[in-house]
């Protein structure tokens, strides 16, 4: 990075340069906690970062001066030419390079493009926690203002709402956040900021622009965490990130020199994220959630403060012993430390023909007799899809079976676990609610001589999973002699917008509807805010940490396991 000095220029607005038009200035300041000092002098009347030798006085955030391989070599040469240890340390601190790296011998490696900002630490251990500190009046910056500070009594109310919501959010979404920020991990900050902040902080900032700015960063995070990302999306990300950083400077830095510490180096790092993704691939290729979890596995082996590294070494060796034994004697499942994802069908589950992506699970009530209103809705569903003359709703009702077995659980293959509300588990008080779902309702409409169906997104509570065997009747068409699976869902009133893209809430429930079980797309959570319920739906196309349960303990019943892992 070019050397920069501070030169008094008088008090000016951010981005204003003497004798030039006002253009954005994106600066990076040392992170608090580092002992290195910035070169130059400071004037209390205002100062400006200037490059050496009269170079341009501002950086275009869309075209930042990036480090090149040649600059790396130049920096290493400067360090090598330093004659004293003190000079070498000063040069290393100035250029950000200590010594030639081991991978320098790999000639095909372009170091300037091979070390992206790691999203876990950049977003969820720096930028997001610092935003919270601003809002809670805990950020170490002088001259705090009330426009973004949320009073303590309001925060107490917010954390009560979040604590109450933990029972209503499936465990697959996140660990409990009831402990508050002091116990948050990076994954906790991610879920809290992306999915809960839009609901719990709405209307709670003294000025609405801070809420809008926070929600915009949430949408940026979702874009960064996509499993696949196109060049057009990268261009959009770059533009949105620059706009967000400039707005951040306006809202939190405010062109006041005494508030310069608000512009942490990590804020500047956001401007490089789009290029990092373009050079090194989507964020999942370099993030460290899996490494952090393995570090957590190692920490359990620490028993001595005097010899911690011996403890870590022993734990690793024991882990390798188990791995080798499991491979040599085919004991991979028996010695598994983490429970592998469920792939096969267990003895308490069943998959029906035609439902390749749906697996239903016990308990199963075989003698269940559905209500007449439910039978009528099933008949109406079949009538809308049968293109056979004479197949009236009343005729279909007469051939429906008297008993329709109902199942208590279902799971989507490679997807979510969902529980029907009719069956309350034995340990219901210990479980988190996973009965609310995102599904699609199909409304028939006639276009010419063709019957078309319009899909409409909705949210609701899964009441029952019905198994409906149909008799062999020619007029039943493609449904003749087949067993169909129906879901009875009570929709949330007015919840037809996509909760993955915006804040969607409801105050009441509509009348139950009957849909094909394949219409259920995902499990969702809920967040109580005042007299409303905010729906929590995980973003589509994004990657996220999945928490694999510990290995199954011997003697635990399968039904209990299904409750524990849903």
JSON list of N, CA and C in Angstrom, two decimals, residues 411-452:
[
{"chain": "A", "resi": 411, "resn": "UNK", "atom": "N", "xyz": [-39.73, -35.45, 5.97]},
{"chain": "A", "resi": 411, "resn": "UNK", "atom": "CA", "xyz": [-38.50, -34.74, 5.66]},
{"chain": "A", "resi": 411, "resn": "UNK", "atom": "C", "xyz": [-38.34, -34.67, 4.16]},
{"chain": "A", "resi": 412, "resn": "UNK", "atom": "N", "xyz": [-37.75, -33.59, 3.72]},
{"chain": "A", "resi": 412, "resn": "UNK", "atom": "CA", "xyz": [-37.44, -33.40, 2.31]},
{"chain": "A", "resi": 412, "resn": "UNK", "atom": "C", "xyz": [-36.04, -33.94, 2.08]},
{"chain": "A", "resi": 413, "resn": "UNK", "atom": "N", "xyz": [-35.89, -34.81, 1.11]},
{"chain": "A", "resi": 413, "resn": "UNK", "atom": "CA", "xyz": [-34.58, -35.40, 0.84]},
{"chain": "A", "resi": 413, "resn": "UNK", "atom": "C", "xyz": [-33.56, -34.29, 0.59]},
{"chain": "A", "resi": 414, "resn": "UNK", "atom": "N", "xyz": [-32.45, -34.35, 1.33]},
{"chain": "A", "resi": 414, "resn": "UNK", "atom": "CA", "xyz": [-31.41, -33.31, 1.29]},
{"chain": "A", "resi": 414, "resn": "UNK", "atom": "C", "xyz": [-31.98, -31.95, 1.69]},
{"chain": "A", "resi": 415, "resn": "UNK", "atom": "N", "xyz": [-33.02, -31.98, 2.53]},
{"chain": "A", "resi": 415, "resn": "UNK", "atom": "CA", "xyz": [-33.63, -30.73, 2.95]},
{"chain": "A", "resi": 415, "resn": "UNK", "atom": "C", "xyz": [-34.04, -30.76, 4.40]},
{"chain": "A", "resi": 416, "resn": "UNK", "atom": "N", "xyz": [-35.17, -30.14, 4.70]},
{"chain": "A", "resi": 416, "resn": "UNK", "atom": "CA", "xyz": [-35.59, -29.91, 6.08]},
{"chain": "A", "resi": 416, "resn": "UNK", "atom": "C", "xyz": [-36.39, -31.06, 6.66]},
{"chain": "A", "resi": 417, "resn": "UNK", "atom": "N", "xyz": [-36.38, -31.13, 8.01]},
{"chain": "A", "resi": 417, "resn": "UNK", "atom": "CA", "xyz": [-37.24, -32.02, 8.78]},
{"chain": "A", "resi": 417, "resn": "UNK", "atom": "C", "xyz": [-38.43, -31.21, 9.27]},
{"chain": "A", "resi": 418, "resn": "UNK", "atom": "N", "xyz": [-39.63, -31.75, 9.12]},
{"chain": "A", "resi": 418, "resn": "UNK", "atom": "CA", "xyz": [-40.86, -31.03, 9.47]},
{"chain": "A", "resi": 418, "resn": "UNK", "atom": "C", "xyz": [-41.75, -31.96, 10.28]},
{"chain": "A", "resi": 419, "resn": "UNK", "atom": "N", "xyz": [-42.43, -31.40, 11.26]},
{"chain": "A", "resi": 419, "resn": "UNK", "atom": "CA", "xyz": [-43.32, -32.17, 12.12]},
{"chain": "A", "resi": 419, "resn": "UNK", "atom": "C", "xyz": [-44.75, -31.65, 11.96]},
{"chain": "A", "resi": 420, "resn": "UNK", "atom": "N", "xyz": [-45.71, -32.56, 11.91]},
{"chain": "A", "resi": 420, "resn": "UNK", "atom": "CA", "xyz": [-47.12, -32.17, 11.83]},
{"chain": "A", "resi": 420, "resn": "UNK", "atom": "C", "xyz": [-47.61, -31.79, 13.23]},
{"chain": "A", "resi": 421, "resn": "UNK", "atom": "N", "xyz": [-48.46, -30.77, 13.28]},
{"chain": "A", "resi": 421, "resn": "UNK", "atom": "CA", "xyz": [-48.90, -30.22, 14.56]},
{"chain": "A", "resi": 421, "resn": "UNK", "atom": "C", "xyz": [-49.84, -31.15, 15.32]},
{"chain": "A", "resi": 422, "resn": "UNK", "atom": "N", "xyz": [-50.47, -32.13, 14.63]},
{"chain": "A", "resi": 422, "resn": "UNK", "atom": "CA", "xyz": [-51.46, -32.97, 15.31]},
{"chain": "A", "resi": 422, "resn": "UNK", "atom": "C", "xyz": [-50.83, -33.87, 16.37]},
{"chain": "A", "resi": 423, "resn": "UNK", "atom": "N", "xyz": [-49.56, -34.21, 16.21]},
{"chain": "A", "resi": 423, "resn": "UNK", "atom": "CA", "xyz": [-48.90, -35.11, 17.14]},
{"chain": "A", "resi": 423, "resn": "UNK", "atom": "C", "xyz": [-47.92, -34.33, 18.00]},
{"chain": "A", "resi": 424, "resn": "UNK", "atom": "N", "xyz": [-48.19, -34.29, 19.29]},
{"chain": "A", "resi": 424, "resn": "UNK", "atom": "CA", "xyz": [-47.31, -33.60, 20.22]},
{"chain": "A", "resi": 424, "resn": "UNK", "atom": "C", "xyz": [-46.31, -34.60, 20.79]},
{"chain": "A", "resi": 425, "resn": "UNK", "atom": "N", "xyz": [-45.00, -34.41, 20.56]},
{"chain": "A", "resi": 425, "resn": "UNK", "atom": "CA", "xyz": [-44.01, -35.38, 21.05]},
{"chain": "A", "resi": 425, "resn": "UNK", "atom": "C", "xyz": [-43.97, -35.44, 22.57]},
{"chain": "A", "resi": 426, "resn": "UNK", "atom": "N", "xyz": [-43.41, -36.54, 23.07]},
{"chain": "A", "resi": 426, "resn": "UNK", "atom": "CA", "xyz": [-43.32, -36.71, 24.52]},
{"chain": "A", "resi": 426, "resn": "UNK", "atom": "C", "xyz": [-42.49, -35.61, 25.17]},
{"chain": "A", "resi": 427, "resn": "UNK", "atom": "N", "xyz": [-41.41, -35.21, 24.50]},
{"chain": "A", "resi": 427, "resn": "UNK", "atom": "CA", "xyz": [-40.53, -34.18, 25.05]},
{"chain": "A", "resi": 427, "resn": "UNK", "atom": "C", "xyz": [-40.75, -32.84, 24.35]},
{"chain": "A", "resi": 428, "resn": "UNK", "atom": "N", "xyz": [-42.01, -32.50, 24.11]},
{"chain": "A", "resi": 428, "resn": "UNK", "atom": "CA", "xyz": [-42.33, -31.29, 23.34]},
{"chain": "A", "resi": 428, "resn": "UNK", "atom": "C", "xyz": [-41.78, -30.02, 23.98]},
{"chain": "A", "resi": 429, "resn": "UNK", "atom": "N", "xyz": [-41.72, -29.98, 25.31]},
{"chain": "A", "resi": 429, "resn": "UNK", "atom": "CA", "xyz": [-41.24, -28.79, 26.00]},
{"chain": "A", "resi": 429, "resn": "UNK", "atom": "C", "xyz": [-39.76, -28.54, 25.73]},
{"chain": "A", "resi": 430, "resn": "UNK", "atom": "N", "xyz": [-39.03, -29.59, 25.37]},
{"chain": "A", "resi": 430, "resn": "UNK", "atom": "CA", "xyz": [-37.60, -29.46, 25.12]},
{"chain": "A", "resi": 430, "resn": "UNK", "atom": "C", "xyz": [-37.29, -29.22, 23.65]},
{"chain": "A", "resi": 431, "resn": "UNK", "atom": "N", "xyz": [-38.28, -29.35, 22.79]},
{"chain": "A", "resi": 431, "resn": "UNK", "atom": "CA", "xyz": [-38.06, -29.24, 21.35]},
{"chain": "A", "resi": 431, "resn": "UNK", "atom": "C", "xyz": [-38.37, -27.83, 20.85]},
{"chain": "A", "resi": 432, "resn": "UNK", "atom": "N", "xyz": [-37.77, -27.50, 19.72]},
{"chain": "A", "resi": 432, "resn": "UNK", "atom": "CA", "xyz": [-38.06, -26.24, 19.05]},
{"chain": "A", "resi": 432, "resn": "UNK", "atom": "C", "xyz": [-39.04, -26.51, 17.91]},
{"chain": "A", "resi": 433, "resn": "UNK", "atom": "N", "xyz": [-39.94, -25.58, 17.71]},
{"chain": "A", "resi": 433, "resn": "UNK", "atom": "CA", "xyz": [-41.06, -25.77, 16.79]},
{"chain": "A", "resi": 433, "resn": "UNK", "atom": "C", "xyz": [-40.59, -25.85, 15.34]},
{"chain": "A", "resi": 434, "resn": "UNK", "atom": "N", "xyz": [-40.95, -26.93, 14.66]},
{"chain": "A", "resi": 434, "resn": "UNK", "atom": "CA", "xyz": [-40.67, -27.04, 13.22]},
{"chain": "A", "resi": 434, "resn": "UNK", "atom": "C", "xyz": [-41.92, -27.48, 12.47]},
{"chain": "A", "resi": 435, "resn": "UNK", "atom": "N", "xyz": [-43.05, -26.86, 12.83]},
{"chain": "A", "resi": 435, "resn": "UNK", "atom": "CA", "xyz": [-44.33, -27.19, 12.19]},
{"chain": "A", "resi": 435, "resn": "UNK", "atom": "C", "xyz": [-44.74, -26.16, 11.14]},
{"chain": "A", "resi": 436, "resn": "UNK", "atom": "N", "xyz": [-44.10, -25.00, 11.10]},
{"chain": "A", "resi": 436, "resn": "UNK", "atom": "CA", "xyz": [-44.46, -23.98, 10.12]},
{"chain": "A", "resi": 436, "resn": "UNK", "atom": "C", "xyz": [-43.62, -24.15, 8.86]},
{"chain": "A", "resi": 437, "resn": "UNK", "atom": "N", "xyz": [-44.28, -23.98, 7.71]},
{"chain": "A", "resi": 437, "resn": "UNK", "atom": "CA", "xyz": [-43.63, -24.30, 6.43]},
{"chain": "A", "resi": 437, "resn": "UNK", "atom": "C", "xyz": [-43.88, -23.21, 5.40]},
{"chain": "A", "resi": 438, "resn": "UNK", "atom": "N", "xyz": [-43.03, -23.22, 4.40]},
{"chain": "A", "resi": 438, "resn": "UNK", "atom": "CA", "xyz": [-43.28, -22.47, 3.17]},
{"chain": "A", "resi": 438, "resn": "UNK", "atom": "C", "xyz": [-43.82, -23.44, 2.14]},
{"chain": "A", "resi": 439, "resn": "UNK", "atom": "N", "xyz": [-44.94, -23.08, 1.49]},
{"chain": "A", "resi": 439, "resn": "UNK", "atom": "CA", "xyz": [-45.54, -23.98, 0.50]},
{"chain": "A", "resi": 439, "resn": "UNK", "atom": "C", "xyz": [-46.14, -23.15, -0.63]},
{"chain": "A", "resi": 440, "resn": "UNK", "atom": "N", "xyz": [-46.57, -23.83, -1.66]},
{"chain": "A", "resi": 440, "resn": "UNK", "atom": "CA", "xyz": [-47.20, -23.16, -2.80]},
{"chain": "A", "resi": 440, "resn": "UNK", "atom": "C", "xyz": [-48.63, -23.65, -2.96]},
{"chain": "A", "resi": 441, "resn": "UNK", "atom": "N", "xyz": [-49.52, -22.72, -3.18]},
{"chain": "A", "resi": 441, "resn": "UNK", "atom": "CA", "xyz": [-50.91, -23.03, -3.50]},
{"chain": "A", "resi": 441, "resn": "UNK", "atom": "C", "xyz": [-51.11, -22.83, -5.00]},
{"chain": "A", "resi": 442, "resn": "UNK", "atom": "N", "xyz": [-51.75, -23.80, -5.63]},
{"chain": "A", "resi": 442, "resn": "UNK", "atom": "CA", "xyz": [-51.99, -23.73, -7.07]},
{"chain": "A", "resi": 442, "resn": "UNK", "atom": "C", "xyz": [-53.46, -23.45, -7.34]},
{"chain": "A", "resi": 443, "resn": "UNK", "atom": "N", "xyz": [-53.71, -22.33, -7.98]},
{"chain": "A", "resi": 443, "resn": "UNK", "atom": "CA", "xyz": [-55.08, -21.91, -8.30]},
{"chain": "A", "resi": 443, "resn": "UNK", "atom": "C", "xyz": [-55.35, -22.17, -9.77]},
{"chain": "A", "resi": 444, "resn": "UNK", "atom": "N", "xyz": [-56.40, -22.95, -10.09]},
{"chain": "A", "resi": 444, "resn": "UNK", "atom": "CA", "xyz": [-56.69, -23.24, -11.51]},
{"chain": "A", "resi": 444, "resn": "UNK", "atom": "C", "xyz": [-57.33, -22.05, -12.21]},
{"chain": "A", "resi": 445, "resn": "UNK", "atom": "N", "xyz": [-57.03, -21.90, -13.49]},
{"chain": "A", "resi": 445, "resn": "UNK", "atom": "CA", "xyz": [-57.68, -20.89, -14.32]},
{"chain": "A", "resi": 445, "resn": "UNK", "atom": "C", "xyz": [-57.77, -21.43, -15.76]},
{"chain": "A", "resi": 446, "resn": "UNK", "atom": "N", "xyz": [-58.80, -21.04, -16.44]},
{"chain": "A", "resi": 446, "resn": "UNK", "atom": "CA", "xyz": [-59.05, -21.52, -17.80]},
{"chain": "A", "resi": 446, "resn": "UNK", "atom": "C", "xyz": [-58.54, -20.50, -18.80]},
{"chain": "A", "resi": 447, "resn": "UNK", "atom": "N", "xyz": [-57.71, -20.96, -19.72]},
{"chain": "A", "resi": 447, "resn": "UNK", "atom": "CA", "xyz": [-57.22, -20.10, -20.79]},
{"chain": "A", "resi": 447, "resn": "UNK", "atom": "C", "xyz": [-57.54, -20.78, -22.12]},
{"chain": "A", "resi": 448, "resn": "UNK", "atom": "N", "xyz": [-58.60, -20.31, -22.77]},
{"chain": "A", "resi": 448, "resn": "UNK", "atom": "CA", "xyz": [-59.08, -20.98, -23.97]},
{"chain": "A", "resi": 448, "resn": "UNK", "atom": "C", "xyz": [-59.69, -22.32, -23.61]},
{"chain": "A", "resi": 449, "resn": "UNK", "atom": "N", "xyz": [-59.16, -23.39, -24.18]},
{"chain": "A", "resi": 449, "resn": "UNK", "atom": "CA", "xyz": [-59.61, -24.74, -23.85]},
{"chain": "A", "resi": 449, "resn": "UNK", "atom": "C", "xyz": [-58.64, -25.46, -22.93]},
{"chain": "A", "resi": 450, "resn": "UNK", "atom": "N", "xyz": [-57.70, -24.71, -22.38]},
{"chain": "A", "resi": 450, "resn": "UNK", "atom": "CA", "xyz": [-56.66, -25.31, -21.54]},
{"chain": "A", "resi": 450, "resn": "UNK", "atom": "C", "xyz": [-56.83, -24.86, -20.09]},
{"chain": "A", "resi": 451, "resn": "UNK", "atom": "N", "xyz": [-56.68, -25.81, -19.18]},
{"chain": "A", "resi": 451, "resn": "UNK", "atom": "CA", "xyz": [-56.73, -25.49, -17.76]},
{"chain": "A", "resi": 451, "resn": "UNK", "atom": "C", "xyz": [-55.30, -25.33, -17.25]},
{"chain": "A", "resi": 452, "resn": "UNK", "atom": "N", "xyz": [-54.99, -24.14, -16.76]},
{"chain": "A", "resi": 452, "resn": "UNK", "atom": "CA", "xyz": [-53.66, -23.83, -16.24]},
{"chain": "A", "resi": 452, "resn": "UNK", "atom": "C", "xyz": [-53.73, -23.60, -14.74]}
]
